[in-house]
XYZ file of C-alpha atoms in Angstrom:
638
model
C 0.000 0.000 0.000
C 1.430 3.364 -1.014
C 1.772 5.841 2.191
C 3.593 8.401 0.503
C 4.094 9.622 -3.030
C 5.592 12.545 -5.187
C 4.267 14.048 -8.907
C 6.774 16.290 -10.350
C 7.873 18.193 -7.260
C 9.649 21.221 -7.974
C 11.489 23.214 -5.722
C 13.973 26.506 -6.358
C 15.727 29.314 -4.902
C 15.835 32.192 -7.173
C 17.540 30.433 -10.233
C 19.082 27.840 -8.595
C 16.863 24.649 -9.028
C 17.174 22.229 -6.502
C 14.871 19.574 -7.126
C 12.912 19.333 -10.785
C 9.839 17.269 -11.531
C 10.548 14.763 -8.425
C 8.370 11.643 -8.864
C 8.277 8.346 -6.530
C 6.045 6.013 -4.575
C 6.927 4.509 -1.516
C 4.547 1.489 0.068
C 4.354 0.680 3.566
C 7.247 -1.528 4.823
C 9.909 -0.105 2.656
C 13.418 0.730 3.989
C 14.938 3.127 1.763
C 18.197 5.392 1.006
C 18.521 8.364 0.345
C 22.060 9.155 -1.234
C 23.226 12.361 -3.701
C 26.055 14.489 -3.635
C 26.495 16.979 -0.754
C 24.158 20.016 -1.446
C 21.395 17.898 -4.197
C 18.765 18.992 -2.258
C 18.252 15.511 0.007
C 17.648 17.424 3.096
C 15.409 19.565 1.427
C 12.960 16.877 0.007
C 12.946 15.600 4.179
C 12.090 19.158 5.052
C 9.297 19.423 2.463
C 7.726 15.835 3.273
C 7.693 17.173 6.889
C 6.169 20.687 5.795
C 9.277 22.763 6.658
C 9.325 23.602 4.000
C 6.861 24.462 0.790
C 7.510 23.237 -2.827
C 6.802 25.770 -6.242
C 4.506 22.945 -7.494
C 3.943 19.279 -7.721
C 2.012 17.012 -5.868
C 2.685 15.579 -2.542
C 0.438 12.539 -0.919
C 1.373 11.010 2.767
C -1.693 8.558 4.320
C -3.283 10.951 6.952
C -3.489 7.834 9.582
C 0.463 7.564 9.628
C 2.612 9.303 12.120
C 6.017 10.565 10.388
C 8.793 11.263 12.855
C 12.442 13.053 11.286
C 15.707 13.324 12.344
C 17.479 16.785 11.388
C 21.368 16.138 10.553
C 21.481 19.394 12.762
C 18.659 18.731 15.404
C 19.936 18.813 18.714
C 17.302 19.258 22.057
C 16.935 22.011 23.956
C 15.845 20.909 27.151
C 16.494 21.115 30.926
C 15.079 17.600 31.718
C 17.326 14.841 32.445
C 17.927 12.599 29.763
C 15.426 9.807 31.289
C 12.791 12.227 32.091
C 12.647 13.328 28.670
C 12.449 9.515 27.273
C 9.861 9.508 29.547
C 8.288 12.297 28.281
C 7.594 10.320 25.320
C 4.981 8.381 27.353
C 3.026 11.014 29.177
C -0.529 9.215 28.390
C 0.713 5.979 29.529
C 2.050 7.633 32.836
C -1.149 9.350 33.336
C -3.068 5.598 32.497
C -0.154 3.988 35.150
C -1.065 6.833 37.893
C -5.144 6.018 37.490
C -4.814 2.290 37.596
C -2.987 2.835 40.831
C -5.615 5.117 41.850
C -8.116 2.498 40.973
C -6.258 0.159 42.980
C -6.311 2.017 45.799
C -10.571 1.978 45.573
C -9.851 -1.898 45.284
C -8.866 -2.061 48.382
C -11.403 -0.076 50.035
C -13.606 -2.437 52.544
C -16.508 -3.637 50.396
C -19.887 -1.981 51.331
C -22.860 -3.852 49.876
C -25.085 -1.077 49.580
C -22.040 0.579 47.389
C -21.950 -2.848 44.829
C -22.407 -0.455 41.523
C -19.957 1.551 42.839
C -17.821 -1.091 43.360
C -18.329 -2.959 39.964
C -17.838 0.081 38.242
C -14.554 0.504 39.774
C -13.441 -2.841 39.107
C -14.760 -2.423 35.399
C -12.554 0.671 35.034
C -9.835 -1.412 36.474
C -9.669 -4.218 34.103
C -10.595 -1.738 30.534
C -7.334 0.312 32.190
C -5.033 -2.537 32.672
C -6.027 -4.061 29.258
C -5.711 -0.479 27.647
C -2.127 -0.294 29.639
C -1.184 -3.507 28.811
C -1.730 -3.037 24.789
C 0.327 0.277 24.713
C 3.404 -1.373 26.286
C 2.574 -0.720 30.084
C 4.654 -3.208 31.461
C 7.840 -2.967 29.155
C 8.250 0.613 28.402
C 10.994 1.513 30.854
C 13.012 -1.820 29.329
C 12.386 -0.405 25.957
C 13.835 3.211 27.328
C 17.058 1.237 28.549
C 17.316 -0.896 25.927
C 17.292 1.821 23.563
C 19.655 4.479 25.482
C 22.303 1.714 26.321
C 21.996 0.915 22.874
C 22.595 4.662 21.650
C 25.494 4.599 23.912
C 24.311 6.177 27.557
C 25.103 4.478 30.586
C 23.214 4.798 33.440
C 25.311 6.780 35.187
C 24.344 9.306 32.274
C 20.521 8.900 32.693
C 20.201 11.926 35.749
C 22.361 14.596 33.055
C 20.285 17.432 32.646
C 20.432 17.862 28.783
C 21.526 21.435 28.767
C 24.763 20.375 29.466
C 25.523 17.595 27.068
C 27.570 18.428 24.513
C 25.810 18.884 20.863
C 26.648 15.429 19.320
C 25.036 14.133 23.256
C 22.073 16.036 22.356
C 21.480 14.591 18.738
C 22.135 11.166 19.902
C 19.285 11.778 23.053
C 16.857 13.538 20.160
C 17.526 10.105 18.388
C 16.677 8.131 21.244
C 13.443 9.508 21.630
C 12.660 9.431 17.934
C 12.651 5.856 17.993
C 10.574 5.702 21.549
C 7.933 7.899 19.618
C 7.628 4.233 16.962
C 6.628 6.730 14.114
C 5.032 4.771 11.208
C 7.458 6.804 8.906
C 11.031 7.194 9.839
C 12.947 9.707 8.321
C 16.635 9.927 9.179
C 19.286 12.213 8.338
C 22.991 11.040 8.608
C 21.547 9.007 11.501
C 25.114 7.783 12.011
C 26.845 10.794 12.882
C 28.105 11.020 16.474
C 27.646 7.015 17.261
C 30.232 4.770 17.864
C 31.108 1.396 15.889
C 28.897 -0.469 18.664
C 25.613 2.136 18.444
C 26.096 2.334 15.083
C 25.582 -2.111 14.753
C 23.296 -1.643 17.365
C 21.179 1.190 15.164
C 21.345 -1.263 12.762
C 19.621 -3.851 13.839
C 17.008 -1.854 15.537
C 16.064 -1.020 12.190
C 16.356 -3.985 10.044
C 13.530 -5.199 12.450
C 11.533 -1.879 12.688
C 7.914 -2.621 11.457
C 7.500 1.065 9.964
C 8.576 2.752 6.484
C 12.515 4.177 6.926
C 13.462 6.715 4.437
C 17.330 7.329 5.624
C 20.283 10.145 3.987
C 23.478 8.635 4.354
C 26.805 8.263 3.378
C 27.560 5.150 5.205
C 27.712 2.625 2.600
C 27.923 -0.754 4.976
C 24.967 0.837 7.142
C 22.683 1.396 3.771
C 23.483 -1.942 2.995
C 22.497 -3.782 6.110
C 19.574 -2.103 6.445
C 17.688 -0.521 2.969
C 15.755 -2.872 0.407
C 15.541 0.358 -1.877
C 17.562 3.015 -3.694
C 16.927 6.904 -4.466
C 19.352 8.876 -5.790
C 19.105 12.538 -5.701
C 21.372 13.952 -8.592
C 21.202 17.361 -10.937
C 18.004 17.804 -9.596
C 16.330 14.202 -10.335
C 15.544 11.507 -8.828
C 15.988 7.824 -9.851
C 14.503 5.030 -7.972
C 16.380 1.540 -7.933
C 15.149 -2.055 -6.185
C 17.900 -3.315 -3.732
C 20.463 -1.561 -1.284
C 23.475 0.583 -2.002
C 25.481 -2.214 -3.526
C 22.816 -3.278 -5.762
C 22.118 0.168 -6.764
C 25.624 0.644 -7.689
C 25.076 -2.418 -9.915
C 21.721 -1.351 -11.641
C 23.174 1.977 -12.005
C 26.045 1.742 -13.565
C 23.729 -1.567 -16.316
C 21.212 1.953 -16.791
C 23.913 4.935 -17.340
C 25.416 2.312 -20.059
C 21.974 1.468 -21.617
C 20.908 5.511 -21.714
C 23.874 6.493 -22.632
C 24.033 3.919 -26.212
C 20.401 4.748 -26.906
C 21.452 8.108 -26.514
C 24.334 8.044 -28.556
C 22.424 5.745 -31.130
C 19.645 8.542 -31.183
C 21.938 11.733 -31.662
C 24.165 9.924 -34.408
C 20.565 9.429 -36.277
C 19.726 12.923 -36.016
C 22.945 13.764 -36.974
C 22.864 12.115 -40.010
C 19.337 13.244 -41.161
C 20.621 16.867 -39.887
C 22.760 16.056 -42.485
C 20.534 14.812 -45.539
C 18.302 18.050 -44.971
C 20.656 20.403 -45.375
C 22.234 18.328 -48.455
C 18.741 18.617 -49.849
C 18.331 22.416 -49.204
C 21.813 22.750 -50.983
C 20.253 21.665 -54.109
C 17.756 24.664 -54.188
C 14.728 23.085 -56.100
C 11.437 22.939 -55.347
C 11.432 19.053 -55.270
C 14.697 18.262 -52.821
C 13.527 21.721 -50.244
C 9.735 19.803 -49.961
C 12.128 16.775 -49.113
C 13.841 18.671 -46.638
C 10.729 20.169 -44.937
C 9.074 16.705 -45.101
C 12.326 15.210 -43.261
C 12.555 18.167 -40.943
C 9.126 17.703 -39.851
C 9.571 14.117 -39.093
C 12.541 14.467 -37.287
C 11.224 17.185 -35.312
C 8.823 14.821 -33.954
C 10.540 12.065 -32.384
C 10.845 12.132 -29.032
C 14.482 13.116 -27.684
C 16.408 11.140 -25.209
C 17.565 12.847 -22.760
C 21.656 12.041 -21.880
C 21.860 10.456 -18.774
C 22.883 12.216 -15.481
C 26.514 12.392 -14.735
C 28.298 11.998 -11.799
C 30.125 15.283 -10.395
C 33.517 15.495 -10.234
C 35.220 14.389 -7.417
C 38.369 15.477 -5.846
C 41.407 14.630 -7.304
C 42.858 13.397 -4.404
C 46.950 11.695 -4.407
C 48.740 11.460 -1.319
C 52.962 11.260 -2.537
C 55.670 11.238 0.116
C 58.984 13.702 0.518
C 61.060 11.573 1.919
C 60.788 7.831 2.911
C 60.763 6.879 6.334
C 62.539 4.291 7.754
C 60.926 0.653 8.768
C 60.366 1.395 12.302
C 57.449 4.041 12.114
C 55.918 4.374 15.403
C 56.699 2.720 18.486
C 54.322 2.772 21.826
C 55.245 0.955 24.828
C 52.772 0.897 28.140
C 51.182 4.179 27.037
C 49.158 5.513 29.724
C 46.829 8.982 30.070
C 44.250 10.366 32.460
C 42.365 13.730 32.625
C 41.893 14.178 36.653
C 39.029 11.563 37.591
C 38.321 10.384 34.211
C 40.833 7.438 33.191
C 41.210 6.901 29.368
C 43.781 4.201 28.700
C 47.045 2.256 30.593
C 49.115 -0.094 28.711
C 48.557 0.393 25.589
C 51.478 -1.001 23.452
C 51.781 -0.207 19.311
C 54.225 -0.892 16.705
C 53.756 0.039 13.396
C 56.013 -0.619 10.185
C 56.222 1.801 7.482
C 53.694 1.468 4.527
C 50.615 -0.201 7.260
C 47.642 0.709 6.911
C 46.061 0.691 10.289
C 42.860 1.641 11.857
C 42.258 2.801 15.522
C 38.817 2.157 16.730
C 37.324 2.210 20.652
C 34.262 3.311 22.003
C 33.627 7.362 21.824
C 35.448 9.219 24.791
C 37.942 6.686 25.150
C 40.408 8.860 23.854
C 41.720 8.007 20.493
C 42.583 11.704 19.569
C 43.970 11.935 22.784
C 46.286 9.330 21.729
C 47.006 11.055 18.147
C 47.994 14.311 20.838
C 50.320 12.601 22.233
C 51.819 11.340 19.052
C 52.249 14.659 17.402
C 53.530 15.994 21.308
C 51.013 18.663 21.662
C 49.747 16.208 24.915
C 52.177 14.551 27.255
C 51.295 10.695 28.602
C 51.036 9.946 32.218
C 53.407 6.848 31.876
C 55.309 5.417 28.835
C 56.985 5.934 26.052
C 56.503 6.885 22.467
C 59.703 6.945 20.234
C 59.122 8.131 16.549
C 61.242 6.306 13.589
C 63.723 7.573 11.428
C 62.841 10.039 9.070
C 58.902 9.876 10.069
C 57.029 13.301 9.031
C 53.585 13.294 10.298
C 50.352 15.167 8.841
C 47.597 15.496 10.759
C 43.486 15.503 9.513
C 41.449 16.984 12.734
C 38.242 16.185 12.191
C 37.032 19.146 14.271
C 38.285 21.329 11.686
C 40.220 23.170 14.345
C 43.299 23.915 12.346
C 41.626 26.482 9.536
C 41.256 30.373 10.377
C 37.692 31.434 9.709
C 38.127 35.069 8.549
C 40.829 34.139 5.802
C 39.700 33.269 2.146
C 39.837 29.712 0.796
C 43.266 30.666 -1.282
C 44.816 32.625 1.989
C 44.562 29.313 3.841
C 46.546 27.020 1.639
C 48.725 29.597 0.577
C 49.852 30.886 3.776
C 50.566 26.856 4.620
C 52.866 26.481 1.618
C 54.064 30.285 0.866
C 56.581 28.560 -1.493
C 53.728 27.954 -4.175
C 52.970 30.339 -7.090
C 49.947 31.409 -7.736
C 49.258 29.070 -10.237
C 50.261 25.889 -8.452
C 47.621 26.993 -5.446
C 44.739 27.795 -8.092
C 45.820 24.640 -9.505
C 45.377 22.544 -6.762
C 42.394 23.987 -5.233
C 40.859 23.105 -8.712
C 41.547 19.723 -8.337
C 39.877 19.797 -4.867
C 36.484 21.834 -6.784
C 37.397 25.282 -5.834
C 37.385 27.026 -9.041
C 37.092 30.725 -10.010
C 35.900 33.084 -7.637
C 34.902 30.247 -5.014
C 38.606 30.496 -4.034
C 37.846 34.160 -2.268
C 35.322 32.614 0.174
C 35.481 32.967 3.694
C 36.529 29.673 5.880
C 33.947 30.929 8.156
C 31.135 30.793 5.001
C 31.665 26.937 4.192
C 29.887 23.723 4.521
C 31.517 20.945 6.533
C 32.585 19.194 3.427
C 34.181 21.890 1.949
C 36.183 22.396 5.171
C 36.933 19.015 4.743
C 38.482 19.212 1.330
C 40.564 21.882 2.177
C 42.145 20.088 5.118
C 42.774 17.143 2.927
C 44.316 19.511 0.354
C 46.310 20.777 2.675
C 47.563 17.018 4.211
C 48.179 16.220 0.425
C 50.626 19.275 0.199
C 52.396 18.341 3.285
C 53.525 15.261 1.588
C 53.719 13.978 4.853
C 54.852 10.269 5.219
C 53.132 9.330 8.626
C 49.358 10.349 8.307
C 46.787 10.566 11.065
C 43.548 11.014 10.106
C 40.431 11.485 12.494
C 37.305 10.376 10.920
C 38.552 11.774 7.311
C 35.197 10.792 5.965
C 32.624 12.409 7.991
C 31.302 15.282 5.817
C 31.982 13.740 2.777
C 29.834 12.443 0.218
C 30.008 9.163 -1.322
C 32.413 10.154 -4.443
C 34.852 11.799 -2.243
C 34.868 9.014 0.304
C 35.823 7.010 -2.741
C 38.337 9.050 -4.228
C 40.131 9.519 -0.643
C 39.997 5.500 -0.234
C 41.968 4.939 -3.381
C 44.257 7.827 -2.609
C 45.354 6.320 0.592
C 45.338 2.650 -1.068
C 47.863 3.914 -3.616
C 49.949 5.922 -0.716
C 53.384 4.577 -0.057
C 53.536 6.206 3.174
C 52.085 5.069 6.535
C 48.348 5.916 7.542
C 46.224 5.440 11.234
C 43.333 6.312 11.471
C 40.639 6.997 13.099
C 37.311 6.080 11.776
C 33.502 4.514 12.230
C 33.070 4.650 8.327
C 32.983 0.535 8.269
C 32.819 0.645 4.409
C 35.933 2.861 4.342
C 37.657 0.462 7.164
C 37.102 -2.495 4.832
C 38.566 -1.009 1.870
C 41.500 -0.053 2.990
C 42.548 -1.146 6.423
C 44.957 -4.387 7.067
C 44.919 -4.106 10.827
C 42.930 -2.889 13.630
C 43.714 -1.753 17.135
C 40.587 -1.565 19.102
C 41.241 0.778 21.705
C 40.146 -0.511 25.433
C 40.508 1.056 29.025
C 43.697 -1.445 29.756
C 45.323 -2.209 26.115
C 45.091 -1.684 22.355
C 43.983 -5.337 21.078
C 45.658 -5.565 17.850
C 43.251 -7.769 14.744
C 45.226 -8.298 11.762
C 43.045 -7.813 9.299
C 40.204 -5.254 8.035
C 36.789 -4.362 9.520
C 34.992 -7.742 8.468
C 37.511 -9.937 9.767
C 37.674 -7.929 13.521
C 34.000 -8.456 13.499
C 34.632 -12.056 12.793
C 37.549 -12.454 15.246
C 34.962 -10.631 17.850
C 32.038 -12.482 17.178
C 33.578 -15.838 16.942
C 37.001 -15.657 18.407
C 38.321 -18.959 18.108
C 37.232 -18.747 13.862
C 40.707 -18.522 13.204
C 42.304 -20.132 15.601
C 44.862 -22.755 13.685
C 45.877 -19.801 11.604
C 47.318 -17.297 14.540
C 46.419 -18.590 17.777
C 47.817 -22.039 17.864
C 50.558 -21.578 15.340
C 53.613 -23.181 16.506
C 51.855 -24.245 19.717
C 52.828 -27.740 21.650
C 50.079 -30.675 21.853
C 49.294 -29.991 25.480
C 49.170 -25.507 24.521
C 46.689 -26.823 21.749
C 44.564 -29.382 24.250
C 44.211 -26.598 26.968
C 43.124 -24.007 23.742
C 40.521 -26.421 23.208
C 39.435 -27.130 26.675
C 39.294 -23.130 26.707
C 37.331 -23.153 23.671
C 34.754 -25.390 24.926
C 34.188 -23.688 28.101
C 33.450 -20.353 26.437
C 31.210 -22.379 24.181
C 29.297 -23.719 26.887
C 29.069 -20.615 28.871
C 27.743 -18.853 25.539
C 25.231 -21.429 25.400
C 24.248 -20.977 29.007
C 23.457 -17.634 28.338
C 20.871 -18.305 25.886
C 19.579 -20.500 27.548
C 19.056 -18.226 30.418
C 17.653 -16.152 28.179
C 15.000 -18.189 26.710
C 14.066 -19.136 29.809
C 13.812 -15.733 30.955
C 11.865 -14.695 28.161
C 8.885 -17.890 28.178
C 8.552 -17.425 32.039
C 8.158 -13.482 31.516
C 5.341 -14.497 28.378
C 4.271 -17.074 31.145
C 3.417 -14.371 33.807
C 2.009 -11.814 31.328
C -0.855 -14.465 30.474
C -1.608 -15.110 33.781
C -1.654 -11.546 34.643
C -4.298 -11.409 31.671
C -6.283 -14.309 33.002
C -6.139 -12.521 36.904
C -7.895 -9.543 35.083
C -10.398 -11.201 33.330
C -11.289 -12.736 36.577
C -11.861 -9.290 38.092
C -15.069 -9.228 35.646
C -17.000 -11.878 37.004
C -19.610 -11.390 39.239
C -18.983 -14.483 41.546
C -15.208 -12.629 41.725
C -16.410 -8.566 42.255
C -19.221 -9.545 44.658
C -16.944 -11.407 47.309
C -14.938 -8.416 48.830
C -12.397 -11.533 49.893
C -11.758 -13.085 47.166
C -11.581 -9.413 44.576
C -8.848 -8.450 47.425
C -6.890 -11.810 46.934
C -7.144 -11.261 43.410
C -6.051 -7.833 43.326
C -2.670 -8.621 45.900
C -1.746 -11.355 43.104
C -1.872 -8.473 40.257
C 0.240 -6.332 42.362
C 2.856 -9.426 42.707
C 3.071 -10.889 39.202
C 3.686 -6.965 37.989
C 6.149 -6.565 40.229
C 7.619 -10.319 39.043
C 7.499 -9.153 35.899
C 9.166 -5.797 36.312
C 11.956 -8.215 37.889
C 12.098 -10.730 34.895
C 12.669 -8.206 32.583
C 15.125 -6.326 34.375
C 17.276 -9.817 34.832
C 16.580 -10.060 31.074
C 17.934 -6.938 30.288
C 21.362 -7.516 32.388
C 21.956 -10.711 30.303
C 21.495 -9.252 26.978
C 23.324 -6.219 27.816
């Protein structure tokens, strides 16, 4: 069933169109992404499905019985709650239906008077259409879904009694998310969803919405999180919109089978009307009657086929090439039991690195861990509690801060590079900054006056020109669109130098990572291989064991690997077990509970004060079991 539609849609600003004759369909169920250049007009369409927005003309249909809930790339709450009070915010009515059932239990309880029975009935009738009202909207599992969902988004519960005002704004967009999914809109509509998670929110975002019953609509540049969750395609480019069946991978596939079949009926097309461009004016050339009537006749017929249009072309992208001064020698980096603290708050201890000139290696860890730190204290601008850190021979380090931090925001786009690399001529820095899209008079803009990705493509225009041999880059992909997160993965493929980074762009971490070092409160665990294998090695850590673990290992090292192996086995499958359990006995007590309240309505029940008040003392003890079960519940899967 279609819930939401678009007929030619048209939206512009002065001249500039951004979206032009926008037409889809999207039925209830689908999961779909929402990918386009930076600046297409993708948050726009969101803003004008959510009436933010008007449109110049078009039609636009959404089923008036659905709820549609959106996620602003740039929302962030402004709230003094804490950050449980405003989850529960979110369920206000069934708070108010949880404060009268207790009310109504309090009546319960009252000494029965038989000269009050309608009084009495009625409040027992209230009681049971309450608690099955209560019991349909989630009564007695919405704080488990509010904990399930802020662990998930990365809040402890240490963080739950923060008033909100003073989170930071990447807190406050990661809270706004929270509650968007508490709210169970039937139409979800995300923008760079992503942003601010970690790896772990970010798989556990995931599959929150690969099992979300509504109709997802999500902008993103995270390739391996449109794939895992989207079952369609729209792509938003020169002002059109093409639909495609299947996720980001498949799209790429269909895409690329379409661009070649437009573009050879297109071809086909203009070489015909070449060639009867040609015979007309051949005809006219003879200047008699017969051969010009020849030439209209011809004209008119070509005039009316219908054109084909030439397909939509990418934009450019960056021409991005990392190259290397000098050449450093084998021993790049070396980190031996690396420790840092900020008064209270403990980051790492122990952490231990080596890494060889030309490695490729990744540096993950939950947010707040202190990965950047880390990069500080590489580059010396942050001193370690305990350690050491030695730099190789000949290693040159150039630094990508994701924060932007390093760019003045009164100087012009050309000032910036320039006054890095004064040694340039003018043509050489208009030159490059071509490469990296600034042309023309773009290169007089202010810092200050840019979008995050073109601050981004400055700083990595800048790293290129350092010709640094030793790069650290912190999250070089956020702000960039898809092309450019391509073109930078295939410039640092095709880099001789040495490259860490730090990153949650999983696509980008496959591509071109050959080890990880997950970074943990008491080491750096080192996986020797890219994103897909670490989640491999982490989900099933014994996978590879032969290969790395017992290499070289004596028969009785091998038998106690085993005996290991086993035991976490059968402790794994403990746990489910214990969880299964958990979850029939919980089902268990919830149809009891049911039965209890159905027993409330008969008349043999509600007439004997006695019995109504046993009755009533058992509902108050299976809720309270149940609040129990699912707490234990939510310890194990946590």
């Amino acid at each position: 069933m279609i819930i939401l539609s678009c007929k030619d849609l048209n939206k512009s600003y002065g001249i500039d169109v951004v979206l032009e004759n926008i037409t889809f369909s999207i039925n209830e169920g689908d999961k779909i992404g929402l990918i386009g250049p930076n600046g297409a007009g993708k948050s726009t369409l969101f803003k004008i499905l959510t009436n933010e927005l008007d449109y110049d003309s078009g039609e636009l249909f959404i089923d008036k019985n659905k709820r549609l809930g959106y996620l602003s790339q740039h929302l962030s709450l402004d709230s003094t709650n804490t950050i449980y009070d405003e989850m529960l915010s979110v369920f206000n009515e069934l708070i108010a239906l949880e404060n009268k059932l207790k009310d109504l239990e309090m009546k319960m309880n009252e000494p029965y008077d038989a000269s009050k029975a309608e009084y009495h009935n009625k409040i027992i009738k209230d009681y049971t259409l309450a608690t099955e009202l209560y019991n349909n909207r989630g009564g007695y599992t919405y704080k488990g879904e509010i904990n399930r969902v802020l662990k998930g988004l990365g809040f402890s519960e240490e963080d739950y009694l923060k008033s909100i005002n003073i989170l930071s704004g990447g807190q406050k967009t990661r809270v706004a998310l929270c509650k968007l999914l508490l709210n169970n809109p039937d139409i979800l509509l995300l923008d760079e969803p992503t942003n601010h998670l970690d790896l772990e929110a970010i798989e556990w975002l995931e599959e929150y919405l690969r099992s979300y019953k509504g109709t997802i609509i999500i902008i993103s540049h995270d390739r391996y999180f449109l794939d895992a969750i989207t079952n369609k395609t729209m792509e938003l480019l020169n002002s059109h919109i093409h639909f495609y069946d299947g996720n980001y991978t498949k799209f790429i596939e269909l895409k690329k089978k379409d661009y070649e079949t437009q573009l050879k009926s297109y071809n086909l097309q203009q070489e015909e009307i070449k060639r009867q461009e040609e015979i007309i004016e051949r005809y006219k050339s003879f200047n008699r009657e017969k051969s010009i009537k020849a030439a209209e006749s011809r004209q008119k017929a070509l005039d009316k086929i219908e054109r084909i249009v030439a397909p939509d072309k990418d934009p450019t992208a960056a021409k991005i090439k990392f190259k290397t001064m000098i050449t450093s020698g084998n021993d790049v980096l070396h980190i031996e039991n690396l420790s840092k603290s900020f008064g209270d708050k403990h980051l790492f201890s122990n952490i231990n690195l080596d890494i060889k000139r030309g490695e490729k290696i990744a540096l993950i860890g939950d947010n707040g861990r202190g990965k950047t730190t880390l990069f500080k204290i590489i580059m010396d601008k942050i001193n370690p509690d305990n350690g050491i850190k030695v730099l190789g021979k000949n290693v040159f380090i150039g630094y990508y801060d994701q924060e932007q931090s390093d760019l003045t925001p009164e100087k012009t786009i050309i000032d910036e590079v320039w006054d890095d690399f004064p040694k340039m001529t003018t043509t050489e820095v208009r030159t490059a900054l071509g490469a990296f899209l600034f042309r023309g008079e773009d290169v007089f803009k202010q810092i200050s006056k840019l979008s995050g990705g073109e601050k981004c493509r400055i700083n990595l225009l800048k790293l290129m020109l350092s010709e640094s041999n030793l790069l650290l880059l912190d999250e070089p992909t956020n702000h960039l669109d898809i092309m450019s997160r391509e073109a930078l993965e295939d410039a640092i493929s095709e880099y001789d130098g040495t490259v860490l980074v730090i990153s949650h762009d999983r696509y980008f971490l496959n591509k071109v990572i050959h080890k990880i070092y997950e970074l943990k409160e008491d080491e750096a665990k080192e996986y020797l291989g890219n994103y897909s294998y670490y989640i491999e090695k982490k989900n099933n850590p014994h996978r590879f064991v032969y290969e790395e673990e017992l290499e070289g290992k004596t028969k009785t090292q091998i038998q106690q690997e085993k005996k290991k192996k086993r035991e976490l086995e059968k402790l794994e499958k403990e746990k489910k077990l214990k969880i299964k359990s958990l979850e029939d006995e919980i089902a268990n007590k919830e149809n009891y509970l049911v039965e209890l309240q159905e027993q409330l309505c008969k008349e043999e029940v509600y007439s004997n004060p006695t019995k109504s008040e046993e009755i009533n003392k058992e509902i108050l003890n299976i809720q309270k079991d149940i609040e129990n079960l699912y707490e234990e519940w939510e310890n194990f899967i946590s």
